[in-house]
mmCIF file with all atom_site columns, C-alpha atoms in Angstrom:
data_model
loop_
_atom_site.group_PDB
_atom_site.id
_atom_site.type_symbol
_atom_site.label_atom_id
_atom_site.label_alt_id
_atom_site.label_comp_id
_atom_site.label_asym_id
_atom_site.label_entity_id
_atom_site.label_seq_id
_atom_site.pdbx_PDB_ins_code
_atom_site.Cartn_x
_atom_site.Cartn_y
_atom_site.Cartn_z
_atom_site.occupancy
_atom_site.B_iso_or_equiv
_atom_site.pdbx_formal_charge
_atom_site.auth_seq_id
_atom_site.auth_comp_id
_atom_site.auth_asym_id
_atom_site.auth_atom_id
_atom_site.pdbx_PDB_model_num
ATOM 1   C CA . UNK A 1 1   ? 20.661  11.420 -4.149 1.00 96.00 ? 1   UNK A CA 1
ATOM 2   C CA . UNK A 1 2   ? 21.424  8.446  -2.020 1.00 95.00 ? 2   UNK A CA 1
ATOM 3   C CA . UNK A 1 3   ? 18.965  5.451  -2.514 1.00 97.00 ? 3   UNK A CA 1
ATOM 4   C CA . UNK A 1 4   ? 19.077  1.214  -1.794 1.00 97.00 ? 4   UNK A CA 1
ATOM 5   C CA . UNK A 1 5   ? 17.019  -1.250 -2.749 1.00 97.00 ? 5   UNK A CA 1
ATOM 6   C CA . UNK A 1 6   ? 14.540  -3.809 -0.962 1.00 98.00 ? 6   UNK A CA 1
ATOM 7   C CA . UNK A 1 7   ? 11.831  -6.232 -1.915 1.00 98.00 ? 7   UNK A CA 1
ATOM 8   C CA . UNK A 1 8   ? 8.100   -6.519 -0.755 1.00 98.00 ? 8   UNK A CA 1
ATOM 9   C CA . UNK A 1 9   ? 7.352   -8.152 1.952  1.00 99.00 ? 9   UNK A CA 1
ATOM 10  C CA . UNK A 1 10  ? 3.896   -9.155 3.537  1.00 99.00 ? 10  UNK A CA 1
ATOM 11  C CA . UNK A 1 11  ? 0.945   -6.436 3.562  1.00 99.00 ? 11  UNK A CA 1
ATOM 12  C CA . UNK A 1 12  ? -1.094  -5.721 6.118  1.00 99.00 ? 12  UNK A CA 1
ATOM 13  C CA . UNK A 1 13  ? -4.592  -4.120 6.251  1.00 99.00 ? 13  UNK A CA 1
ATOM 14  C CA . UNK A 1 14  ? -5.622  -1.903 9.083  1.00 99.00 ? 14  UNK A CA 1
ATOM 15  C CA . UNK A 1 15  ? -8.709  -0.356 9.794  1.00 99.00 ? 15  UNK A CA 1
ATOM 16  C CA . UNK A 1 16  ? -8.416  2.104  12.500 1.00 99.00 ? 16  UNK A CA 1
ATOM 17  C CA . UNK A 1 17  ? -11.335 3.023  15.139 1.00 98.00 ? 17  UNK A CA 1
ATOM 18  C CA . UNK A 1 18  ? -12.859 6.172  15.853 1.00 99.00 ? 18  UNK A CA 1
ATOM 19  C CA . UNK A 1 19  ? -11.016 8.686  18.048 1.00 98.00 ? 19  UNK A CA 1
ATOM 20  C CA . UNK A 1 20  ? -7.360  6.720  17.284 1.00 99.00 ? 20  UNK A CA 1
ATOM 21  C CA . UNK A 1 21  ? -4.481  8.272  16.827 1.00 99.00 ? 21  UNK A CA 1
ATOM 22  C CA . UNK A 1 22  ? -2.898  7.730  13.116 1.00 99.00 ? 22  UNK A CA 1
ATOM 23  C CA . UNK A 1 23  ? 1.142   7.076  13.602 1.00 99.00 ? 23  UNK A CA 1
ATOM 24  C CA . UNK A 1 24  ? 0.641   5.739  17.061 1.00 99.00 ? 24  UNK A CA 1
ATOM 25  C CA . UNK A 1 25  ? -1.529  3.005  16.193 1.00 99.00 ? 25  UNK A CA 1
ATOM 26  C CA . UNK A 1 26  ? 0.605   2.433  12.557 1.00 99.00 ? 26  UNK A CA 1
ATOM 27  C CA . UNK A 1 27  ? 4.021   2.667  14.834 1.00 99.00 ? 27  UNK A CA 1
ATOM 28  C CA . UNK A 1 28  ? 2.509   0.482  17.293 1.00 99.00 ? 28  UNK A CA 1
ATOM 29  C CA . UNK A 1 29  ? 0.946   -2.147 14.904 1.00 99.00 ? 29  UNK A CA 1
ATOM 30  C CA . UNK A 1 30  ? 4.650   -2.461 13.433 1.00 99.00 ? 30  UNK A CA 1
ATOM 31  C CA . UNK A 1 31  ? 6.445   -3.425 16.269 1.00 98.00 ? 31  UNK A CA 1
ATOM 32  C CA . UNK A 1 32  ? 3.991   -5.800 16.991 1.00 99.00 ? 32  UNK A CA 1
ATOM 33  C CA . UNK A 1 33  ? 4.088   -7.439 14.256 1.00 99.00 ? 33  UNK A CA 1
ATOM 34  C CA . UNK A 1 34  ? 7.859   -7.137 13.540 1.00 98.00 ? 34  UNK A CA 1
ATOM 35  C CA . UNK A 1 35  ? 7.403   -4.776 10.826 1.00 99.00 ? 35  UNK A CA 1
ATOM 36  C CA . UNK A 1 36  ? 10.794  -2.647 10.511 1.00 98.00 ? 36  UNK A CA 1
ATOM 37  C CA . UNK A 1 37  ? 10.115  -0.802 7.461  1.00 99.00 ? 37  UNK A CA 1
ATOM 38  C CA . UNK A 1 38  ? 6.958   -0.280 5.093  1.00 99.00 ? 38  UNK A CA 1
ATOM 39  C CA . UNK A 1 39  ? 5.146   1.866  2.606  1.00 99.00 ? 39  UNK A CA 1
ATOM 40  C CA . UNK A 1 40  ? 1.556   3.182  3.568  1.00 99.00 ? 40  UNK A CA 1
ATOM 41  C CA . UNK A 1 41  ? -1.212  4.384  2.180  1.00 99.00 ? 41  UNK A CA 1
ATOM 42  C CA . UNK A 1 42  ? -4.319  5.689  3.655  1.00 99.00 ? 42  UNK A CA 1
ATOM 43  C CA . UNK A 1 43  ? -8.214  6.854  3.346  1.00 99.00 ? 43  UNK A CA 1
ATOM 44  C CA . UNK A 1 44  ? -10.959 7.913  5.243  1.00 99.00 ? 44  UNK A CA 1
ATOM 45  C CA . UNK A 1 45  ? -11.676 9.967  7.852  1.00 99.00 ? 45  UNK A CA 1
ATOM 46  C CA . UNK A 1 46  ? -9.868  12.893 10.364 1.00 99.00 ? 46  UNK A CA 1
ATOM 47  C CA . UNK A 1 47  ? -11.501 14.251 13.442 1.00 99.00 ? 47  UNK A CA 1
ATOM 48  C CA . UNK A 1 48  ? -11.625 17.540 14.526 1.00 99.00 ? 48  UNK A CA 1
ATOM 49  C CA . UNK A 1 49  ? -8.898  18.563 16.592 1.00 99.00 ? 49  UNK A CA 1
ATOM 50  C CA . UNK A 1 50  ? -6.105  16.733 14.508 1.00 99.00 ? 50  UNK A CA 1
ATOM 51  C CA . UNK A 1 51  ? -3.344  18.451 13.647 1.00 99.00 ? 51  UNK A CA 1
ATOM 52  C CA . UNK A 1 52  ? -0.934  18.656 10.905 1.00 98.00 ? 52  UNK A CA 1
ATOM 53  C CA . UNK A 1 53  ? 2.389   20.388 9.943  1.00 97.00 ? 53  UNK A CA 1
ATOM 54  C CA . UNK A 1 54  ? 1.808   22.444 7.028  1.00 97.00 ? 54  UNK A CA 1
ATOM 55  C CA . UNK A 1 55  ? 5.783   23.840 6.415  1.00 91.00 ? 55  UNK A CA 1
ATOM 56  C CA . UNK A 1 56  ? 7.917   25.609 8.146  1.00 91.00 ? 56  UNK A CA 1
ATOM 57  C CA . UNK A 1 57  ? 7.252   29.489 8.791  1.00 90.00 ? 57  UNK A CA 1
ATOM 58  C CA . UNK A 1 58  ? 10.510  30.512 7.009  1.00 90.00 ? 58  UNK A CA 1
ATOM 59  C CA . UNK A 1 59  ? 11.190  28.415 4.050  1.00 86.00 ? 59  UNK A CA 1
ATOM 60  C CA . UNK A 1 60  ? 15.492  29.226 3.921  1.00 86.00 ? 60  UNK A CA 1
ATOM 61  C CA . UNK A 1 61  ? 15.881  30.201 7.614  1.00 82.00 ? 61  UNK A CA 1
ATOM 62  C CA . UNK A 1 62  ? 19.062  29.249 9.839  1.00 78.00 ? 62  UNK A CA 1
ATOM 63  C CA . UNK A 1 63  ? 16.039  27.687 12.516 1.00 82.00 ? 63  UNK A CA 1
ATOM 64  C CA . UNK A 1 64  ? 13.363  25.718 11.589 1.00 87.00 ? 64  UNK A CA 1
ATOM 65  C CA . UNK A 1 65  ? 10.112  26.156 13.394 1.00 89.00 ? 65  UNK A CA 1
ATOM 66  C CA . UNK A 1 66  ? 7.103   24.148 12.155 1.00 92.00 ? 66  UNK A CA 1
ATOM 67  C CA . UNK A 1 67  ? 3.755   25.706 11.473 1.00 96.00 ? 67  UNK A CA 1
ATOM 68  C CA . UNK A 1 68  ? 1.041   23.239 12.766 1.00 97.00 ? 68  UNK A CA 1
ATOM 69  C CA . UNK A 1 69  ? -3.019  23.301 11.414 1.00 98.00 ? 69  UNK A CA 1
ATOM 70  C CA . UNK A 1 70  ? -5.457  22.545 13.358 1.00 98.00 ? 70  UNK A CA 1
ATOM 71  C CA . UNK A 1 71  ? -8.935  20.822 11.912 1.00 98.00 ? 71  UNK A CA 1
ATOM 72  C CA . UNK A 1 72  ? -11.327 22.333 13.216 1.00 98.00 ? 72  UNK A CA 1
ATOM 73  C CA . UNK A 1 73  ? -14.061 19.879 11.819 1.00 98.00 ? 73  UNK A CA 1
ATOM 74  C CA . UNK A 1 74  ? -14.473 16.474 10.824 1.00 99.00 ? 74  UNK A CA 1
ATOM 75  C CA . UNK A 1 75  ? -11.789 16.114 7.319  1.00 99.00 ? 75  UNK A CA 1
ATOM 76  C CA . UNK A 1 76  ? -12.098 13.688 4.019  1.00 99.00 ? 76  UNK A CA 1
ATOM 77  C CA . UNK A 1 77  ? -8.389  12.650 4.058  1.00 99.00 ? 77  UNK A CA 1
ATOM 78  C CA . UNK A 1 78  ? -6.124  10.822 1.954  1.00 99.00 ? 78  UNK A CA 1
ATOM 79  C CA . UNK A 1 79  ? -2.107  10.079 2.855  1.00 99.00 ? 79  UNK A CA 1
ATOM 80  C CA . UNK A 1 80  ? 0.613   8.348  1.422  1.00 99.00 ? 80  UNK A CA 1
ATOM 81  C CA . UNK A 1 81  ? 4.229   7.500  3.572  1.00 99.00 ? 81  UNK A CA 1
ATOM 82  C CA . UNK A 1 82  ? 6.915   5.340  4.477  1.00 99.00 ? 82  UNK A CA 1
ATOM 83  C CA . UNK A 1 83  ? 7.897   3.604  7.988  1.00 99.00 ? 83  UNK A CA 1
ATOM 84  C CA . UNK A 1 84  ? 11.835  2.800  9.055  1.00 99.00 ? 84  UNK A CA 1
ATOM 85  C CA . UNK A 1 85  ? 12.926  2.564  12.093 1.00 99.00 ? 85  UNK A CA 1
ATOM 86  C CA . UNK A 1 86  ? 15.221  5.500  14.297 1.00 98.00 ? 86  UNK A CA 1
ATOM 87  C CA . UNK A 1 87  ? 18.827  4.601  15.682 1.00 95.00 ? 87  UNK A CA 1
ATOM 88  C CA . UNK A 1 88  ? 17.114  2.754  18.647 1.00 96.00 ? 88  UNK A CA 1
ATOM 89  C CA . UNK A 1 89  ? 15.142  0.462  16.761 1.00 97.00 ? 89  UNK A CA 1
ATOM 90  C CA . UNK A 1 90  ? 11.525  2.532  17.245 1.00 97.00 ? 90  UNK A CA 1
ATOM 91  C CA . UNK A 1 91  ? 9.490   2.450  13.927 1.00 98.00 ? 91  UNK A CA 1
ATOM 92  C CA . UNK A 1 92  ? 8.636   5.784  13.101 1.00 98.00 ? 92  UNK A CA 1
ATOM 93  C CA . UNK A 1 93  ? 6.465   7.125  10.511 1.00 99.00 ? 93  UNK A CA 1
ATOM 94  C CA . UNK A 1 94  ? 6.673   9.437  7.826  1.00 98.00 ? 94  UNK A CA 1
ATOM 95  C CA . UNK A 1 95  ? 3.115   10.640 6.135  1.00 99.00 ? 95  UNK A CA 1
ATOM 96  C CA . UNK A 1 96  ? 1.918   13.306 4.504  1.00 99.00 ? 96  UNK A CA 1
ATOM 97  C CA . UNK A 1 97  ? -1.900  13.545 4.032  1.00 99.00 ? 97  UNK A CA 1
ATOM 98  C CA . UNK A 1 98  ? -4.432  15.865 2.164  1.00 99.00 ? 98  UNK A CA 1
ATOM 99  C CA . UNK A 1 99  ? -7.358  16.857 4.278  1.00 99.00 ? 99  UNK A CA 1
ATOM 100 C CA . UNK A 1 100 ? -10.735 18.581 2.708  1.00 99.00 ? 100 UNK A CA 1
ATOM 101 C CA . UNK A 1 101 ? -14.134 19.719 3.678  1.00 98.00 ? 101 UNK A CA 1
ATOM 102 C CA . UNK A 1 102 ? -16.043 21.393 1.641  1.00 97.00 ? 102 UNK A CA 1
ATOM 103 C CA . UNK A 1 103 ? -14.165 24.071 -0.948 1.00 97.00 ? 103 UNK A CA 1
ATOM 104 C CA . UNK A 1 104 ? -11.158 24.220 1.060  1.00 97.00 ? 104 UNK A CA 1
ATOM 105 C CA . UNK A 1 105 ? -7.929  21.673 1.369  1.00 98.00 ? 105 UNK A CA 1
ATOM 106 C CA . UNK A 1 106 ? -5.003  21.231 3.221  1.00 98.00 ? 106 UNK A CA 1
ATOM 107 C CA . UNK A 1 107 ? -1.626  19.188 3.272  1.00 98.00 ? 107 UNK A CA 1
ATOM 108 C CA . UNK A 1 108 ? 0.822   18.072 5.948  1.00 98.00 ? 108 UNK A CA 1
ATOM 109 C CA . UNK A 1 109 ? 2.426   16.170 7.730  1.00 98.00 ? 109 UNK A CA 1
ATOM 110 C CA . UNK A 1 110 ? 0.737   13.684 10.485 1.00 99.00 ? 110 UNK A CA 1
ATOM 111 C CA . UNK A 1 111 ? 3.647   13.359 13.142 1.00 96.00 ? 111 UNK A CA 1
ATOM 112 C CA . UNK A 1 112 ? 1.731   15.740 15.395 1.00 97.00 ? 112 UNK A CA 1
ATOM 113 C CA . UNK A 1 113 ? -1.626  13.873 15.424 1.00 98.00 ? 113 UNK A CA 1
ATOM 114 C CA . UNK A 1 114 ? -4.460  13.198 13.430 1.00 99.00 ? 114 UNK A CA 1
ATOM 115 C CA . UNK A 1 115 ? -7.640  11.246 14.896 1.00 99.00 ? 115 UNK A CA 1
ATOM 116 C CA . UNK A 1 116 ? -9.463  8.960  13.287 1.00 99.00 ? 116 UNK A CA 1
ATOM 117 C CA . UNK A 1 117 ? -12.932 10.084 12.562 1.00 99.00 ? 117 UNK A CA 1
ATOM 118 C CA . UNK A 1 118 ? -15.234 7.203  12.322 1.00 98.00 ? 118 UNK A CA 1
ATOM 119 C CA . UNK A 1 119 ? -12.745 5.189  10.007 1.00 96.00 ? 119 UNK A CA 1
ATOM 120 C CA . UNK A 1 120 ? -9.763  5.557  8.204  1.00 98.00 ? 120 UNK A CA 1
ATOM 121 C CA . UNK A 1 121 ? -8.322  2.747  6.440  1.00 99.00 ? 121 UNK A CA 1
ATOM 122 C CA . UNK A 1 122 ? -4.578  1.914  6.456  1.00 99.00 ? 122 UNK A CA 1
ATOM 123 C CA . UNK A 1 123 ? -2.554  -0.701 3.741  1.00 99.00 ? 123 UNK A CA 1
ATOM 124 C CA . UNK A 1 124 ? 0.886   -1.344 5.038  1.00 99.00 ? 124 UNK A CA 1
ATOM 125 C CA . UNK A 1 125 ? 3.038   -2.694 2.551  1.00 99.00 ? 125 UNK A CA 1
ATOM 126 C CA . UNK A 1 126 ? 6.222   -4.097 4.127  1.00 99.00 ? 126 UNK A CA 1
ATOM 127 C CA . UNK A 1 127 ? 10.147  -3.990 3.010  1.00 99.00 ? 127 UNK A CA 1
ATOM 128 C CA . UNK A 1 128 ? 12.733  -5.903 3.412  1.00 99.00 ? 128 UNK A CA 1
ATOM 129 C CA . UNK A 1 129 ? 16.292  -6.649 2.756  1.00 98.00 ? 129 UNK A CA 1
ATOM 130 C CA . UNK A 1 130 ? 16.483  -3.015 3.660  1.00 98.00 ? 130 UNK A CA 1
ATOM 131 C CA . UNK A 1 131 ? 18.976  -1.409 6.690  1.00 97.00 ? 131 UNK A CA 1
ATOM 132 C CA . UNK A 1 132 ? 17.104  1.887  5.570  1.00 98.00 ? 132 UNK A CA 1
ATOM 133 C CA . UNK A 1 133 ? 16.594  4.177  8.539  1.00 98.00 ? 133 UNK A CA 1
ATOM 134 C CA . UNK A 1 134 ? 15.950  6.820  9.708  1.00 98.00 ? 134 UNK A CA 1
ATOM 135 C CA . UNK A 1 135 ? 19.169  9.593  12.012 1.00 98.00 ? 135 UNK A CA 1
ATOM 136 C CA . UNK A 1 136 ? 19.272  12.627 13.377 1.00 96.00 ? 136 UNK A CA 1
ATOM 137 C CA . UNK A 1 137 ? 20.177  15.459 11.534 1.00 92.00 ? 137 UNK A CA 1
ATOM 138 C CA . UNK A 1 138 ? 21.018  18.322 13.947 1.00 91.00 ? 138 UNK A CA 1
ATOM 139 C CA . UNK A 1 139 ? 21.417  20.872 11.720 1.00 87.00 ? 139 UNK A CA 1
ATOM 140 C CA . UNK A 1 140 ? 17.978  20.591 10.924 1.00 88.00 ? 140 UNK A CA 1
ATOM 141 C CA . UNK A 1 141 ? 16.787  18.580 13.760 1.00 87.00 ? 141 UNK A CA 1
ATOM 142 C CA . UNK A 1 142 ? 14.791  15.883 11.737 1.00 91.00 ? 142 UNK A CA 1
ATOM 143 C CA . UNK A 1 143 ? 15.438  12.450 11.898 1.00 95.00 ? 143 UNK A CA 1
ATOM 144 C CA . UNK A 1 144 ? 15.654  12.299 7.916  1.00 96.00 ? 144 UNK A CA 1
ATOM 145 C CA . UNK A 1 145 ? 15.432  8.809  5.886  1.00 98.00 ? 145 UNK A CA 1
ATOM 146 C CA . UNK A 1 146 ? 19.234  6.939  5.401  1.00 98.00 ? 146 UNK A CA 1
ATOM 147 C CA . UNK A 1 147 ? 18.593  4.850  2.624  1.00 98.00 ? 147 UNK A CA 1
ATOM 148 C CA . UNK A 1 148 ? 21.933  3.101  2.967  1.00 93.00 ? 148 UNK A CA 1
ATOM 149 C CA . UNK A 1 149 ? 21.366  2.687  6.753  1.00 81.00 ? 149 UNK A CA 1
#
């Protein structure tokens, strides 16, 4: 385990628009506002057509290769991540959000879209102090979370 420490910082509350892409908007919003690292939470609503990774199709193989879901109607969703910045300085998010409809539920990750149906509501809790971040990791091929930076 490798961990560091950092203290809260401002918090922000977003409400994003119908049709709007989650991490865009969240990634965008940050750099805006000179957010370079944060804690999210979020509620509401995903639109059909958003898409999440739900694992990878081999859990122990040499190769990863994602599995993606599509919704294929209008989700309840709720998500919790974190937000630190790559080696160039681009905030990048990290979510991973439960989607249901009816009897049925999903989880995965957002990186690969998920619209905003109507409303979903977005609290960004900032950090600081932090030089948390996030590198590439070619084995794997992830940018993966450097708490130490």
């Amino acid at each position: 385990m490798k961990y560091s420490e950092a203290r809260q910082g401002r918090v922000f509350i977003l409400r994003l628009e119908d049709g709007e892409v989650l991490h865009e908007v969240v990634e965008a919003f940050a750099k805006e506002h000179g957010v370079r690292a944060a804690w999210l939470i979020a509620v509401g609503g995903a639109d059909r057509g958003s898409r999440l990774v739900v694992g990878p199709e081999r859990g122990r193989a040499a190769k990863i290769v994602s599995q993606m879901f599509e919704l294929d109607e209008a989700h309840e969703v709720a998500g919790v991540g974190t937000l630190f910045p790559d080696e160039d300085g681009a905030p990048l998010v990290h979510m991973h959000m439960a989607a249901g409809r009816n009897d049925r539920a999903i989880v995965g990750c957002v990186r690969v879209g998920v619209k905003t149906w109507h409303v979903l509501e977005v609290i960004m809790v900032e950090l600081l102090d932090t030089r948390a971040c996030r590198k590439l990791d070619k084995e794997l091929g992830f940018k993966l979370l450097r708490p130490e930076g």
